[in-house]
Amino acid sequence: MHTSLSKIEKIATEYTSRMKGFQKIIRICTGTGCVSSGALRVHDGLQKAIDSEGLSEKVLIKKTGCHGLCERGPIVVFGNEEILYQAVGKRKIEEDIHLLISTIKYNKTAENLLYKGTDKTKRYVSSREIPFYSGQTRLVLALNGIIDPEEIEDYIAHGGYRALAKALTMERDEIINWIEKSGLRGKGGGGFPTGLKWRSCKESDGFPKFVLANGDEGDPGAFMDRSLMEGNPHAVIEGMIIGAYAIGANQGYIYVRDEYPLAVERLSKAISHAEELGFLGKNILNTGFDFHIGIFRGGGAFVCGESTALMTSIEGKAGEPRAKYIHTVEKGLWEKPTNLNNVETWASIPEIINRGWEWFASIGTEKSKGTKVFSLVGKVNNTGLVEVPMGMTLREIIFGLGGGIQGGKKFKAVQTGGPSGGCIPEQYLDMPVDFDSLTGLGSMMGSGGMIVMDERNCMVDVARYFLKFLVEESCGKCVPCREGVRRMYEIVDRISTGKGREEDIAHLEELGKAVQIGSLCGLGQSAPNPVLSTLKYFHDEYVLHIKEKRCPAGVCKELIKFTIVPEKCTGCMRCASECPVKCITGEKKQVHEINQSRCIKCGTCYDVCRFDAVKIE
Amino acid sequence: MEVNKEKISTIINKYKKDRAYLLAIFQDVQREYRYLPKEAIQYICNELNIPESKGFEVATFYKALSLTPRGKHTIHVCLGTACHLRGGPNILDTFERELKIKKGETTTDGIFTLESVNCLGACALAPLVRVGEKDFGKTTSSIVHDIIQEFKTGA
Amino acid sequence: MDVEFTINGKRVLASKGETILDVARREGFVIPSLCHHEVLGSDGRCRLCVVEVQRGKRKRIVTSCLYTAENGIEVFTESPDVQLVRKTVLELLLARCPEAETIQYLARQYGVHDTRYVKDKDKGKCILCGICVRTCETIVGVTALSMSGKGPLKKVTTPFDEPSSVCIGCGACVIACPTGHIYMEDNNGIRTIWRKKFELAKCPKCGRYHAPLEQLEYIAKKSGTSLDELLICQDCK
């Protein structure tokens, strides 16, 4: 044992001292978000500039994983969070690279690249000062943005694989005991106590056993798992090895969404590196414990995020779920005892082993321990990923970390839990975010999607959106979901197009309940949640659509009309130039007019007019 | 159509002829032909000893697989929640109008297939469009034309 | 018989591993079902056989065809939630398959006389119970059928909607189908089923056309019985 631990320490020491050899280390985020904003071009450009300045021996550029503030990418960080530059290279890449070189050579901070919040006069230098980051408690995402996910030595230098070495000296029951006492609950949506799941699997009869990681993050609006798999794949792997050892499994699989090719690539590389160093494979760290991890890619089916459907998919079949009267920990993959956890749950394991269960249990609320990563998106100023302790309120997350509603508009609702969740209105903003509070409100934590909506979002449209999504993603196996969800969609669609009937609301509630209790799997069982929660909290909005054929938020196209108010129009021509179908006519400084027959009701003119001259009728 | 049985066998062997990897085999073969030809499905089922009906079931269940030829470039317009709220549907409409095809269809010149996708996981950059390996964040209707041009000329 | 529990208040006994449905029917309780098959069992598609199971304070709706009887549970076959699911399923199926007499009959029995939904015209009488698929796979053994697509587009078909190379035209799927959805026609010595035409064998004794030649060839191969013997129809044997 000593030999293995000292080997790990040696790798860490060597890497750290190699890093110390550089005068400056610059980290560029290469998560999917920043890459789409041009991060790789920035990286290549900067490397070229550094080489030509003869600084390659002194300055190292590292490609890191997702920081979470994707909206402001590409993100470049100097040193240990000393300076954070945002939107680097978005407009003038050569200029920005020049500014980066200035910072390197002369320690000159480029003001224009610094982050500024809603108060446009204040600029933040270090990420530690930015409220978006300072309010977070980054445990699972701790190393995101710091390490290069493709260098296992970097992970080790920052404490990686110590937990594995320690766990392999513990009794299997003791490990499970720690996880139980930590209070860790599943981060994929169910919130099931992880320790209990592990114990049930360990105690099940059957061989071989399997451990699975659910990386099929399908909730639209959620990208926590993507960030984690791309930015710190080793945390997931280390957690899985520890779990497999405790449970008694020798084979594991990570099921990754097809839409996350970078995550698949990073995980594959991480697995090979781990194998090379003996953390995976036969006789791990000389303990006689064998464990291999394979990767399965999804095929674009949301339902495969459901545990039994995921297993069916791994078996090479169509991803249809099955009844869970017999739990998968007893009969799962190929009818063998299988322990499935979300990737975020697996990534939480190493620190619990490193720092102890008491430490973990000291964070969060009584029944929801630890932290949770949320994807805060929608109409909020700071969109991105945040990791917070359970129990932080919605207000603190949305208005504190999130910086409030974009454009100074009014908060209307926050949708949590994706298509399985519900919309929470203003009166519950001071609700602590934890598993049970959210469920109590008719929503759920789900995988962590948190979509903020303002007065320009129509709740009937939101319900319609989620129903449409679920109609397409339903596997079609059982009647209540296959038939019931599409009929619910038909009703809500009628309401949103002005053909609602008085009996529709009661009908939706009745049908919704039947689908909730009658469906075979979680997809169907939670499909009515968006409709039922919006009916509960935004009842009047539905009534307006049905009785008055009106959409107060100005969204439902058949019910609205955009017109220009002559008294307010200054003839600035902005609406006409932005209109995607060019249906607005008017001379400069003359009142403009919208051609109703060609208008596609996209609302761009309303959104861009600076004089409040566009009206929604 | 004639499929290259050797090429397909190589793919099957890469996955050690394990039928659990049927989906992965289909995806890799699709990458070769830009769709999953009927003859390929039949050959694969034969090699793996799977009834053709089960292979067909898998091939038609997963959205990632297509039994009809796809364009040289597939344009994926994200319609995830964040993208929906930030104008994703309008972007899709604009593509439909410019390319003169509907979602799921391929242009007659075989260059573009237009698809919607339910969340690419880059929600902070909504609305997102992915063409091949390139992502375009914060797209607007005016950029649609530029995206089409970029891939048309590169074709 | 070491499992003891109650159904609608009545004490019943079961063997280990028996489903609630089997026990209930044996005890004379009426529970409707569509996708459950005597021999093939079920995989819980129709949800019509749901019952309410109470254990301590916990109540849940489960499909009785798959839920194994447990000691001490209380089962209710007519609770308000059970009736809600049942009626909803039947109303939804009436809209999906408005021409299916089996569904109409069953629905009427449970007080569902009409459907509020727009009736489908393209689903025939198929309720996607999957019995035909399982019959072909498990009982006949040729696996000519499967369910393609997903969600509302899901349908039972032969690969690529084309005549199946492995279908032997036996018609077992037709007999097993609870709604009579599958089309099969015998005409002038030719059987048409699943878009494929089969030459029917003529009995050498009475001259009647009885079974597809392909079916008899298949049976001959599987069972070792000679084809000549199989050509003789059942009546003349």
mmCIF file of N, CA and C in Angstrom, chain C residues 121-171:
data_model
loop_
_atom_site.group_PDB
_atom_site.id
_atom_site.type_symbol
_atom_site.label_atom_id
_atom_site.label_comp_id
_atom_site.label_asym_id
_atom_site.label_seq_id
_atom_site.Cartn_x
_atom_site.Cartn_y
_atom_site.Cartn_z
ATOM 1 N N LYS C 121 -57.003 8.027 -37.368
ATOM 2 C CA LYS C 121 -57.519 7.257 -38.496
ATOM 3 C C LYS C 121 -56.467 6.318 -39.061
ATOM 4 N N ASP C 122 -55.261 6.449 -38.530
ATOM 5 C CA ASP C 122 -54.167 5.706 -39.159
ATOM 6 C C ASP C 122 -53.590 4.594 -38.293
ATOM 7 N N LYS C 123 -54.235 4.306 -37.155
ATOM 8 C CA LYS C 123 -53.656 3.286 -36.282
ATOM 9 C C LYS C 123 -54.362 1.940 -36.410
ATOM 10 N N GLY C 124 -55.416 1.880 -37.177
ATOM 11 C CA GLY C 124 -56.158 0.621 -37.305
ATOM 12 C C GLY C 124 -56.715 0.217 -35.964
ATOM 13 N N LYS C 125 -56.546 -1.068 -35.617
ATOM 14 C CA LYS C 125 -57.016 -1.543 -34.322
ATOM 15 C C LYS C 125 -55.841 -1.893 -33.416
ATOM 16 N N CYS C 126 -54.660 -1.416 -33.770
ATOM 17 C CA CYS C 126 -53.479 -1.816 -33.024
ATOM 18 C C CYS C 126 -53.277 -0.978 -31.777
ATOM 19 N N ILE C 127 -53.251 -1.633 -30.631
ATOM 20 C CA ILE C 127 -53.070 -0.922 -29.363
ATOM 21 C C ILE C 127 -51.634 -1.030 -28.864
ATOM 22 N N LEU C 128 -50.748 -1.601 -29.689
ATOM 23 C CA LEU C 128 -49.331 -1.760 -29.352
ATOM 24 C C LEU C 128 -49.137 -2.574 -28.081
ATOM 25 N N CYS C 129 -49.940 -3.631 -27.944
ATOM 26 C CA CYS C 129 -49.788 -4.486 -26.772
ATOM 27 C C CYS C 129 -48.545 -5.360 -26.893
ATOM 28 N N GLY C 130 -48.090 -5.583 -28.145
ATOM 29 C CA GLY C 130 -46.866 -6.357 -28.332
ATOM 30 C C GLY C 130 -47.046 -7.857 -28.310
ATOM 31 N N ILE C 131 -48.261 -8.330 -28.213
ATOM 32 C CA ILE C 131 -48.458 -9.778 -28.127
ATOM 33 C C ILE C 131 -48.020 -10.456 -29.421
ATOM 34 N N CYS C 132 -48.301 -9.824 -30.554
ATOM 35 C CA CYS C 132 -47.901 -10.437 -31.834
ATOM 36 C C CYS C 132 -46.385 -10.584 -31.908
ATOM 37 N N VAL C 133 -45.682 -9.540 -31.486
ATOM 38 C CA VAL C 133 -44.214 -9.569 -31.531
ATOM 39 C C VAL C 133 -43.668 -10.693 -30.659
ATOM 40 N N ARG C 134 -44.209 -10.782 -29.460
ATOM 41 C CA ARG C 134 -43.723 -11.808 -28.525
ATOM 42 C C ARG C 134 -44.112 -13.201 -28.981
ATOM 43 N N THR C 135 -45.286 -13.329 -29.571
ATOM 44 C CA THR C 135 -45.720 -14.629 -30.078
ATOM 45 C C THR C 135 -44.758 -15.100 -31.156
ATOM 46 N N CYS C 136 -44.479 -14.207 -32.104
ATOM 47 C CA CYS C 136 -43.612 -14.566 -33.215
ATOM 48 C C CYS C 136 -42.212 -14.920 -32.726
ATOM 49 N N GLU C 137 -41.758 -14.221 -31.698
ATOM 50 C CA GLU C 137 -40.397 -14.455 -31.204
ATOM 51 C C GLU C 137 -40.296 -15.705 -30.348
ATOM 52 N N THR C 138 -41.226 -15.815 -29.395
ATOM 53 C CA THR C 138 -41.086 -16.870 -28.387
ATOM 54 C C THR C 138 -41.790 -18.175 -28.737
ATOM 55 N N ILE C 139 -43.009 -18.061 -29.311
ATOM 56 C CA ILE C 139 -43.751 -19.291 -29.577
ATOM 57 C C ILE C 139 -43.395 -19.838 -30.954
ATOM 58 N N VAL C 140 -43.413 -18.955 -31.970
ATOM 59 C CA VAL C 140 -43.106 -19.435 -33.312
ATOM 60 C C VAL C 140 -41.597 -19.541 -33.527
ATOM 61 N N GLY C 141 -40.884 -18.526 -33.048
ATOM 62 C CA GLY C 141 -39.420 -18.575 -33.091
ATOM 63 C C GLY C 141 -38.766 -17.955 -34.309
ATOM 64 N N VAL C 142 -39.523 -17.220 -35.153
ATOM 65 C CA VAL C 142 -38.857 -16.618 -36.309
ATOM 66 C C VAL C 142 -38.583 -15.125 -36.146
ATOM 67 N N THR C 143 -39.227 -14.490 -35.172
ATOM 68 C CA THR C 143 -39.001 -13.061 -34.890
ATOM 69 C C THR C 143 -39.101 -12.200 -36.156
ATOM 70 N N ALA C 144 -40.219 -12.343 -36.844
ATOM 71 C CA ALA C 144 -40.410 -11.557 -38.061
ATOM 72 C C ALA C 144 -40.891 -10.138 -37.775
ATOM 73 N N LEU C 145 -41.453 -9.947 -36.586
ATOM 74 C CA LEU C 145 -42.050 -8.659 -36.252
ATOM 75 C C LEU C 145 -41.280 -7.934 -35.166
ATOM 76 N N SER C 146 -41.390 -6.613 -35.173
ATOM 77 C CA SER C 146 -40.852 -5.816 -34.068
ATOM 78 C C SER C 146 -41.586 -4.486 -34.064
ATOM 79 N N MET C 147 -41.318 -3.691 -33.023
ATOM 80 C CA MET C 147 -41.914 -2.355 -32.959
ATOM 81 C C MET C 147 -40.893 -1.367 -33.476
ATOM 82 N N SER C 148 -41.265 -0.589 -34.459
ATOM 83 C CA SER C 148 -40.316 0.389 -34.975
ATOM 84 C C SER C 148 -40.704 1.778 -34.498
ATOM 85 N N GLY C 149 -39.732 2.656 -34.469
ATOM 86 C CA GLY C 149 -39.974 4.036 -34.088
ATOM 87 C C GLY C 149 -40.196 4.178 -32.599
ATOM 88 N N LYS C 150 -40.567 5.385 -32.186
ATOM 89 C CA LYS C 150 -40.884 5.558 -30.780
ATOM 90 C C LYS C 150 -41.949 6.610 -30.603
ATOM 91 N N GLY C 151 -42.535 6.625 -29.414
ATOM 92 C CA GLY C 151 -43.575 7.594 -29.108
ATOM 93 C C GLY C 151 -44.787 7.408 -29.993
ATOM 94 N N PRO C 152 -45.379 8.507 -30.435
ATOM 95 C CA PRO C 152 -46.616 8.410 -31.219
ATOM 96 C C PRO C 152 -46.400 7.715 -32.564
ATOM 97 N N LEU C 153 -45.143 7.644 -33.022
ATOM 98 C CA LEU C 153 -44.881 7.015 -34.313
ATOM 99 C C LEU C 153 -44.601 5.527 -34.196
ATOM 100 N N LYS C 154 -44.642 5.009 -32.984
ATOM 101 C CA LYS C 154 -44.332 3.597 -32.780
ATOM 102 C C LYS C 154 -45.349 2.738 -33.510
ATOM 103 N N LYS C 155 -44.888 1.679 -34.193
ATOM 104 C CA LYS C 155 -45.844 0.775 -34.815
ATOM 105 C C LYS C 155 -45.217 -0.601 -34.960
ATOM 106 N N VAL C 156 -46.088 -1.602 -35.057
ATOM 107 C CA VAL C 156 -45.616 -2.968 -35.264
ATOM 108 C C VAL C 156 -45.486 -3.182 -36.758
ATOM 109 N N THR C 157 -44.372 -3.743 -37.170
ATOM 110 C CA THR C 157 -44.178 -3.976 -38.595
ATOM 111 C C THR C 157 -43.068 -4.989 -38.845
ATOM 112 N N THR C 158 -42.949 -5.353 -40.108
ATOM 113 C CA THR C 158 -41.808 -6.179 -40.528
ATOM 114 C C THR C 158 -40.682 -5.230 -40.907
ATOM 115 N N PRO C 159 -39.434 -5.704 -40.898
ATOM 116 C CA PRO C 159 -38.322 -4.798 -41.174
ATOM 117 C C PRO C 159 -38.494 -4.012 -42.464
ATOM 118 N N PHE C 160 -38.283 -2.699 -42.367
ATOM 119 C CA PHE C 160 -38.380 -1.782 -43.495
ATOM 120 C C PHE C 160 -39.755 -1.766 -44.126
ATOM 121 N N ASP C 161 -40.769 -2.233 -43.397
ATOM 122 C CA ASP C 161 -42.141 -2.295 -43.915
ATOM 123 C C ASP C 161 -42.223 -3.115 -45.185
ATOM 124 N N GLU C 162 -41.310 -4.036 -45.329
ATOM 125 C CA GLU C 162 -41.277 -4.876 -46.526
ATOM 126 C C GLU C 162 -41.596 -6.312 -46.148
ATOM 127 N N PRO C 163 -41.942 -7.145 -47.144
ATOM 128 C CA PRO C 163 -42.182 -8.554 -46.832
ATOM 129 C C PRO C 163 -40.963 -9.140 -46.123
ATOM 130 N N SER C 164 -41.208 -9.853 -45.024
ATOM 131 C CA SER C 164 -40.116 -10.382 -44.222
ATOM 132 C C SER C 164 -39.588 -11.695 -44.782
ATOM 133 N N SER C 165 -38.270 -11.793 -44.825
ATOM 134 C CA SER C 165 -37.681 -13.017 -45.369
ATOM 135 C C SER C 165 -37.862 -14.200 -44.428
ATOM 136 N N VAL C 166 -38.128 -13.921 -43.126
ATOM 137 C CA VAL C 166 -38.241 -15.042 -42.181
ATOM 138 C C VAL C 166 -39.683 -15.393 -41.821
ATOM 139 N N CYS C 167 -40.632 -14.555 -42.241
ATOM 140 C CA CYS C 167 -42.032 -14.840 -41.921
ATOM 141 C C CYS C 167 -42.485 -16.091 -42.631
ATOM 142 N N ILE C 168 -43.114 -17.002 -41.902
ATOM 143 C CA ILE C 168 -43.547 -18.252 -42.525
ATOM 144 C C ILE C 168 -45.046 -18.286 -42.775
ATOM 145 N N GLY C 169 -45.712 -17.159 -42.537
ATOM 146 C CA GLY C 169 -47.132 -17.057 -42.859
ATOM 147 C C GLY C 169 -48.031 -17.905 -41.980
ATOM 148 N N CYS C 170 -47.580 -18.261 -40.790
ATOM 149 C CA CYS C 170 -48.370 -19.178 -39.967
ATOM 150 C C CYS C 170 -49.634 -18.554 -39.403
ATOM 151 N N GLY C 171 -49.673 -17.237 -39.289
ATOM 152 C CA GLY C 171 -50.879 -16.588 -38.776
ATOM 153 C C GLY C 171 -51.028 -16.641 -37.279
#
